[in-house]
Coordinates of N, CA and C in Angstrom, one line a residue:
M1 N 263.8 11.7 117.5 CA 264.8 10.9 117.0 C 264.3 9.5 116.8
F2 N 263.4 9.0 117.7 CA 262.9 7.7 117.6 C 262.0 7.6 116.4
R3 N 261.3 8.7 116.1 CA 260.4 8.7 114.8 C 261.3 8.5 113.6
K4 N 262.4 9.2 113.6 CA 263.3 9.1 112.4 C 263.8 7.6 112.3
F5 N 264.1 7.0 113.4 CA 264.5 5.6 113.4 C 263.4 4.7 112.8
L6 N 262.2 4.9 113.2 CA 261.1 4.2 112.7 C 260.9 4.4 111.2
K7 N 261.1 5.6 110.8 CA 260.9 5.8 109.3 C 262.0 5.2 108.5
R8 N 263.1 4.8 109.1 CA 264.2 4.1 108.4 C 264.0 2.6 108.4
M9 N 263.0 2.1 109.2 CA 262.8 0.7 109.3 C 262.1 0.2 108.0
P10 N 262.7 -0.8 107.3 CA 262.1 -1.3 106.1 C 260.7 -1.8 106.3
K11 N 259.8 -1.6 105.3 CA 258.5 -2.1 105.3 C 258.4 -3.4 104.6
D12 N 257.2 -3.9 104.3 CA 257.1 -5.2 103.7 C 257.8 -5.3 102.3
N13 N 257.9 -4.2 101.6 CA 258.5 -4.1 100.3 C 260.0 -4.0 100.4
G14 N 260.6 -3.9 101.6 CA 262.0 -3.8 101.7 C 262.6 -2.4 101.8
M15 N 261.7 -1.4 101.6 CA 262.1 0.0 101.6 C 261.4 0.7 102.7
S16 N 262.1 1.6 103.4 CA 261.6 2.4 104.4 C 260.9 3.6 103.9
E17 N 260.2 4.3 104.7 CA 259.5 5.6 104.4 C 260.6 6.6 103.8
L18 N 261.7 6.7 104.4 CA 262.7 7.6 104.0 C 263.4 7.1 102.7
D19 N 263.5 5.8 102.5 CA 264.1 5.3 101.3 C 263.2 5.7 100.1
W20 N 261.8 5.5 100.3 CA 260.9 5.9 99.2 C 261.0 7.4 99.0
Q21 N 261.1 8.2 100.0 CA 261.2 9.6 99.9 C 262.4 10.0 99.1
D22 N 263.5 9.4 99.4 CA 264.8 9.7 98.6 C 264.7 9.2 97.2
Y23 N 264.0 8.1 97.0 CA 263.9 7.5 95.6 C 263.1 8.5 94.8
Y24 N 261.9 9.0 95.3 CA 261.1 9.9 94.5 C 261.8 11.2 94.2
I25 N 262.4 11.7 95.2 CA 263.1 13.0 95.1 C 264.2 12.9 94.0
N26 N 265.0 11.9 94.1 CA 266.1 11.7 93.1 C 265.6 11.5 91.7
K27 N 264.5 10.7 91.6 CA 264.0 10.4 90.3 C 263.4 11.6 89.6
A28 N 262.8 12.5 90.4 CA 262.1 13.7 89.9 C 262.9 14.9 89.9
L29 N 264.2 14.9 90.2 CA 265.0 16.1 90.3 C 265.0 16.9 88.9
P30 N 265.0 16.2 87.8 CA 264.9 17.0 86.5 C 263.6 17.7 86.3
L31 N 262.6 17.3 87.0 CA 261.3 18.0 86.9 C 261.1 19.3 87.7
W32 N 262.0 19.5 88.6 CA 262.0 20.7 89.5 C 262.7 21.8 88.8
N33 N 261.9 22.8 88.4 CA 262.6 24.0 87.8 C 262.8 25.0 88.9
D34 N 263.5 26.1 88.6 CA 263.8 27.1 89.6 C 262.6 27.7 90.3
E35 N 261.5 27.9 89.6 CA 260.3 28.4 90.1 C 259.7 27.5 91.2
A36 N 259.7 26.2 90.8 CA 259.1 25.2 91.8 C 260.0 25.1 93.0
R37 N 261.3 25.1 92.9 CA 262.2 25.0 94.0 C 262.0 26.3 94.9
S38 N 261.9 27.4 94.3 CA 261.8 28.7 95.0 C 260.4 28.6 95.8
L39 N 259.4 28.2 95.2 CA 258.1 28.1 95.9 C 258.2 27.1 97.1
L40 N 258.8 26.0 96.9 CA 258.9 25.0 98.0 C 259.7 25.7 99.1
N41 N 260.8 26.3 98.8 CA 261.6 27.0 99.8 C 260.8 28.1 100.6
E42 N 260.0 28.8 99.8 CA 259.1 29.8 100.4 C 258.0 29.2 101.3
L43 N 257.5 28.1 100.9 CA 256.4 27.4 101.7 C 256.9 26.8 103.0
V44 N 258.2 26.4 103.0 CA 258.7 25.8 104.3 C 259.4 26.9 105.1
S45 N 259.4 28.2 104.7 CA 260.1 29.2 105.4 C 259.6 29.4 106.9
P46 N 258.2 29.2 107.1 CA 257.8 29.3 108.5 C 258.2 28.2 109.5
V47 N 258.7 27.1 108.9 CA 259.2 26.0 109.7 C 260.5 26.4 110.4
P48 N 260.6 26.1 111.7 CA 261.9 26.5 112.4 C 263.1 25.9 111.6
E49 N 264.1 26.7 111.6 CA 265.3 26.4 110.8 C 265.8 25.0 111.1
L50 N 265.8 24.6 112.3 CA 266.3 23.3 112.7 C 265.6 22.1 112.0
F51 N 264.3 22.3 111.7 CA 263.5 21.3 111.1 C 263.2 21.5 109.6
R52 N 263.6 22.6 109.1 CA 263.2 23.1 107.7 C 263.7 22.1 106.6
D53 N 264.9 21.6 106.7 CA 265.4 20.6 105.7 C 264.5 19.3 105.7
V54 N 264.2 18.9 106.9 CA 263.4 17.6 107.0 C 262.0 17.9 106.4
A55 N 261.4 19.0 106.7 CA 260.1 19.4 106.1 C 260.2 19.5 104.6
K56 N 261.2 20.1 104.1 CA 261.4 20.3 102.6 C 261.5 18.9 102.0
E57 N 262.3 18.0 102.6 CA 262.5 16.7 102.0 C 261.1 15.9 102.0
K58 N 260.4 16.0 103.1 CA 259.2 15.3 103.2 C 258.2 15.8 102.1
I59 N 258.0 17.1 102.1 CA 257.1 17.6 101.1 C 257.6 17.4 99.7
G60 N 258.9 17.6 99.4 CA 259.5 17.4 98.1 C 259.3 15.9 97.6
G61 N 259.4 15.0 98.6 CA 259.2 13.6 98.2 C 257.8 13.3 97.8
R62 N 256.8 13.9 98.5 CA 255.4 13.7 98.2 C 255.1 14.4 96.8
V63 N 255.5 15.6 96.6 CA 255.3 16.3 95.4 C 255.9 15.5 94.2
S64 N 257.1 15.0 94.4 CA 257.8 14.3 93.4 C 257.0 13.0 93.0
K65 N 256.5 12.3 94.0 CA 255.8 11.1 93.7 C 254.5 11.4 92.9
I66 N 253.8 12.5 93.2 CA 252.6 12.8 92.5 C 253.0 13.2 91.0
A67 N 254.0 14.0 90.8 CA 254.4 14.3 89.5 C 254.8 13.1 88.7
L68 N 255.6 12.2 89.3 CA 256.1 11.1 88.5 C 254.9 10.1 88.2
E69 N 254.0 9.9 89.1 CA 252.8 9.1 88.8 C 251.9 9.6 87.7
E70 N 252.0 11.0 87.5 CA 251.2 11.6 86.5 C 252.0 11.9 85.2
H71 N 253.2 11.3 85.2 CA 254.1 11.5 84.0 C 254.2 13.0 83.6
A72 N 254.4 13.8 84.6 CA 254.5 15.2 84.4 C 255.9 15.5 83.8
T73 N 256.0 16.6 83.0 CA 257.3 16.9 82.4 C 258.0 18.0 83.3
T74 N 257.2 18.6 84.2 CA 257.7 19.6 85.1 C 256.8 19.7 86.3
I75 N 257.4 20.1 87.4 CA 256.6 20.2 88.7 C 255.8 21.5 88.5
E76 N 254.5 21.4 88.7 CA 253.6 22.6 88.6 C 253.0 22.9 90.0
L77 N 252.4 24.1 90.1 CA 251.8 24.5 91.3 C 250.8 23.5 91.9
D78 N 250.0 22.9 91.0 CA 249.1 21.8 91.4 C 249.7 20.7 92.1
H79 N 250.8 20.2 91.6 CA 251.6 19.1 92.2 C 252.1 19.5 93.6
I80 N 252.6 20.8 93.7 CA 253.2 21.3 94.9 C 252.1 21.4 95.9
M81 N 250.9 21.9 95.5 CA 249.8 22.1 96.5 C 249.4 20.8 97.1
R82 N 249.1 19.8 96.2 CA 248.7 18.5 96.7 C 249.7 17.8 97.6
G83 N 251.0 17.8 97.2 CA 252.0 17.2 98.0 C 252.2 18.0 99.3
Y84 N 252.1 19.3 99.3 CA 252.3 20.2 100.5 C 251.3 19.9 101.5
I85 N 250.0 19.8 101.1 CA 248.9 19.7 102.0 C 249.0 18.3 102.6
V86 N 249.2 17.2 101.8 CA 249.2 15.9 102.4 C 250.4 15.6 103.3
A87 N 251.5 16.2 103.0 CA 252.7 15.9 103.8 C 252.8 16.8 105.0
T88 N 252.0 17.8 105.1 CA 252.1 18.7 106.3 C 251.2 18.2 107.4
P89 N 251.7 18.1 108.6 CA 250.9 17.6 109.7 C 249.7 18.5 110.0
K90 N 248.6 17.9 110.4 CA 247.4 18.6 110.6 C 247.6 19.8 111.6
R91 N 248.4 19.5 112.6 CA 248.6 20.6 113.6 C 249.2 21.9 113.0
D92 N 249.8 21.8 111.8 CA 250.4 22.9 111.2 C 249.6 23.6 110.1
H93 N 248.4 23.1 109.9 CA 247.5 23.6 108.9 C 247.2 25.1 109.0
K94 N 247.1 25.6 110.2 CA 246.8 27.0 110.4 C 247.9 27.8 109.9
F95 N 249.1 27.5 110.1 CA 250.3 28.2 109.6 C 250.4 28.0 108.1
M96 N 250.1 26.9 107.6 CA 250.2 26.6 106.2 C 249.2 27.5 105.4
K97 N 248.0 27.6 105.9 CA 246.9 28.4 105.3 C 247.3 29.9 105.3
K98 N 247.9 30.3 106.4 CA 248.4 31.7 106.6 C 249.4 32.0 105.5
K99 N 250.4 31.1 105.4 CA 251.5 31.3 104.4 C 250.9 31.3 103.0
L100 N 250.0 30.4 102.6 CA 249.4 30.4 101.3 C 248.6 31.7 101.0
T101 N 247.9 32.2 102.0 CA 247.2 33.4 101.9 C 248.2 34.6 101.7
E102 N 249.3 34.6 102.4 CA 250.3 35.6 102.2 C 250.8 35.6 100.8
L103 N 250.9 34.4 100.2 CA 251.5 34.3 98.8 C 250.4 34.4 97.8
N104 N 249.2 34.7 98.2 CA 248.0 34.8 97.3 C 247.8 33.6 96.5
I105 N 247.9 32.4 97.2 CA 247.6 31.1 96.6 C 246.3 30.6 97.1
D106 N 245.3 30.4 96.3 CA 244.0 29.9 96.7 C 244.1 28.4 96.9
Y107 N 243.9 28.0 98.2 CA 243.9 26.6 98.6 C 242.5 26.0 98.6
T108 N 241.5 26.8 98.4 CA 240.1 26.2 98.5 C 239.8 25.1 97.5
P109 N 240.4 25.0 96.3 CA 240.1 23.8 95.5 C 240.7 22.5 96.1
Y110 N 241.5 22.6 97.1 CA 242.2 21.5 97.7 C 241.7 21.1 99.1
L111 N 240.6 21.7 99.5 CA 240.1 21.5 100.9 C 239.9 20.1 101.3
K112 N 239.5 19.2 100.3 CA 239.3 17.8 100.6 C 240.6 17.1 101.0
L113 N 241.7 17.6 100.5 CA 243.0 17.0 100.8 C 243.5 17.2 102.3
F114 N 242.9 18.3 102.9 CA 243.3 18.6 104.3 C 242.9 17.4 105.2
E115 N 241.9 16.6 104.8 CA 241.5 15.5 105.6 C 242.5 14.3 105.5
L116 N 243.2 14.3 104.4 CA 244.2 13.2 104.2 C 245.6 13.5 104.7
A117 N 245.7 14.7 105.3 CA 247.1 15.2 105.7 C 247.6 14.3 106.8
D118 N 248.9 14.4 107.0 CA 249.6 13.7 108.0 C 249.0 14.0 109.4
D119 N 248.6 12.9 110.1 CA 247.9 13.1 111.4 C 248.6 12.2 112.4
E120 N 249.0 12.7 113.5 CA 249.6 12.0 114.6 C 248.7 10.9 115.1
K121 N 247.4 11.1 115.1 CA 246.5 10.1 115.7 C 246.3 8.9 114.7
N122 N 246.3 9.2 113.4 CA 246.1 8.1 112.4 C 247.3 8.1 111.5
K123 N 248.4 7.5 112.0 CA 249.6 7.5 111.3 C 249.5 6.7 110.0
F124 N 250.0 7.2 109.0 CA 250.1 6.5 107.7 C 251.3 7.0 106.9
S125 N 251.6 6.3 105.9 CA 252.7 6.8 105.1 C 252.2 8.0 104.2
I126 N 253.1 9.0 104.1 CA 252.7 10.1 103.2 C 252.6 9.7 101.8
F127 N 253.1 8.5 101.5 CA 253.0 8.0 100.1 C 251.8 7.2 99.9
D128 N 250.8 7.2 100.8 CA 249.5 6.5 100.7 C 248.5 7.5 100.0
H129 N 247.3 7.1 99.9 CA 246.2 7.9 99.4 C 246.4 8.3 97.9
R130 N 247.0 7.4 97.1 CA 247.2 7.7 95.7 C 246.0 8.1 95.0
E131 N 244.9 7.3 95.1 CA 243.7 7.6 94.4 C 243.0 8.9 94.8
E132 N 243.0 9.2 96.1 CA 242.3 10.4 96.5 C 243.0 11.6 96.0
I133 N 244.3 11.6 96.0 CA 245.1 12.7 95.6 C 245.0 12.9 94.1
S134 N 244.9 11.8 93.3 CA 244.7 11.9 91.9 C 243.3 12.5 91.6
N135 N 242.3 12.1 92.4 CA 241.0 12.6 92.2 C 240.9 14.1 92.5
A136 N 241.7 14.6 93.5 CA 241.7 16.0 93.8 C 242.2 16.8 92.6
K137 N 243.1 16.3 91.8 CA 243.6 16.9 90.6 C 242.4 17.0 89.6
T138 N 241.7 15.9 89.4 CA 240.6 15.9 88.5 C 239.6 16.9 88.9
T139 N 239.2 16.9 90.2 CA 238.2 17.8 90.7 C 238.7 19.3 90.5
H140 N 240.0 19.5 90.8 CA 240.5 20.9 90.7 C 240.5 21.4 89.3
T141 N 240.8 20.6 88.3 CA 241.0 21.0 86.9 C 239.7 21.1 86.1
Q142 N 238.6 20.6 86.7 CA 237.3 20.6 86.0 C 236.7 21.9 86.0

């Protein structure tokens, strides 16, 4: 509960982590097609039901930011993968990789992003690392 309070605290720019998350989700809503929504729901299915909505919003916010920065016309698997990896806490990577394997989604092109993932020891905003995440797309598509 205290973490949620801290995430509502405004930063230097006047907006909190959750304000930015809501902003990106709302702005990118038209980019989310049924397939992308379905995949996001499937990816968060291993998360305990009590926390699933929070996880979905956190990941959805990060995915939305990536897509908006790249002027995407729709949310693609690549956007979802990059947002999903960075927004998922490192302690949950084992479960995440298992779920991706079950869905036959190859995560090896994104291995560098696992280093940027949310880490309790080195706390940062999930909306950081813009350049590294953009470079991961370039590396993946070459």
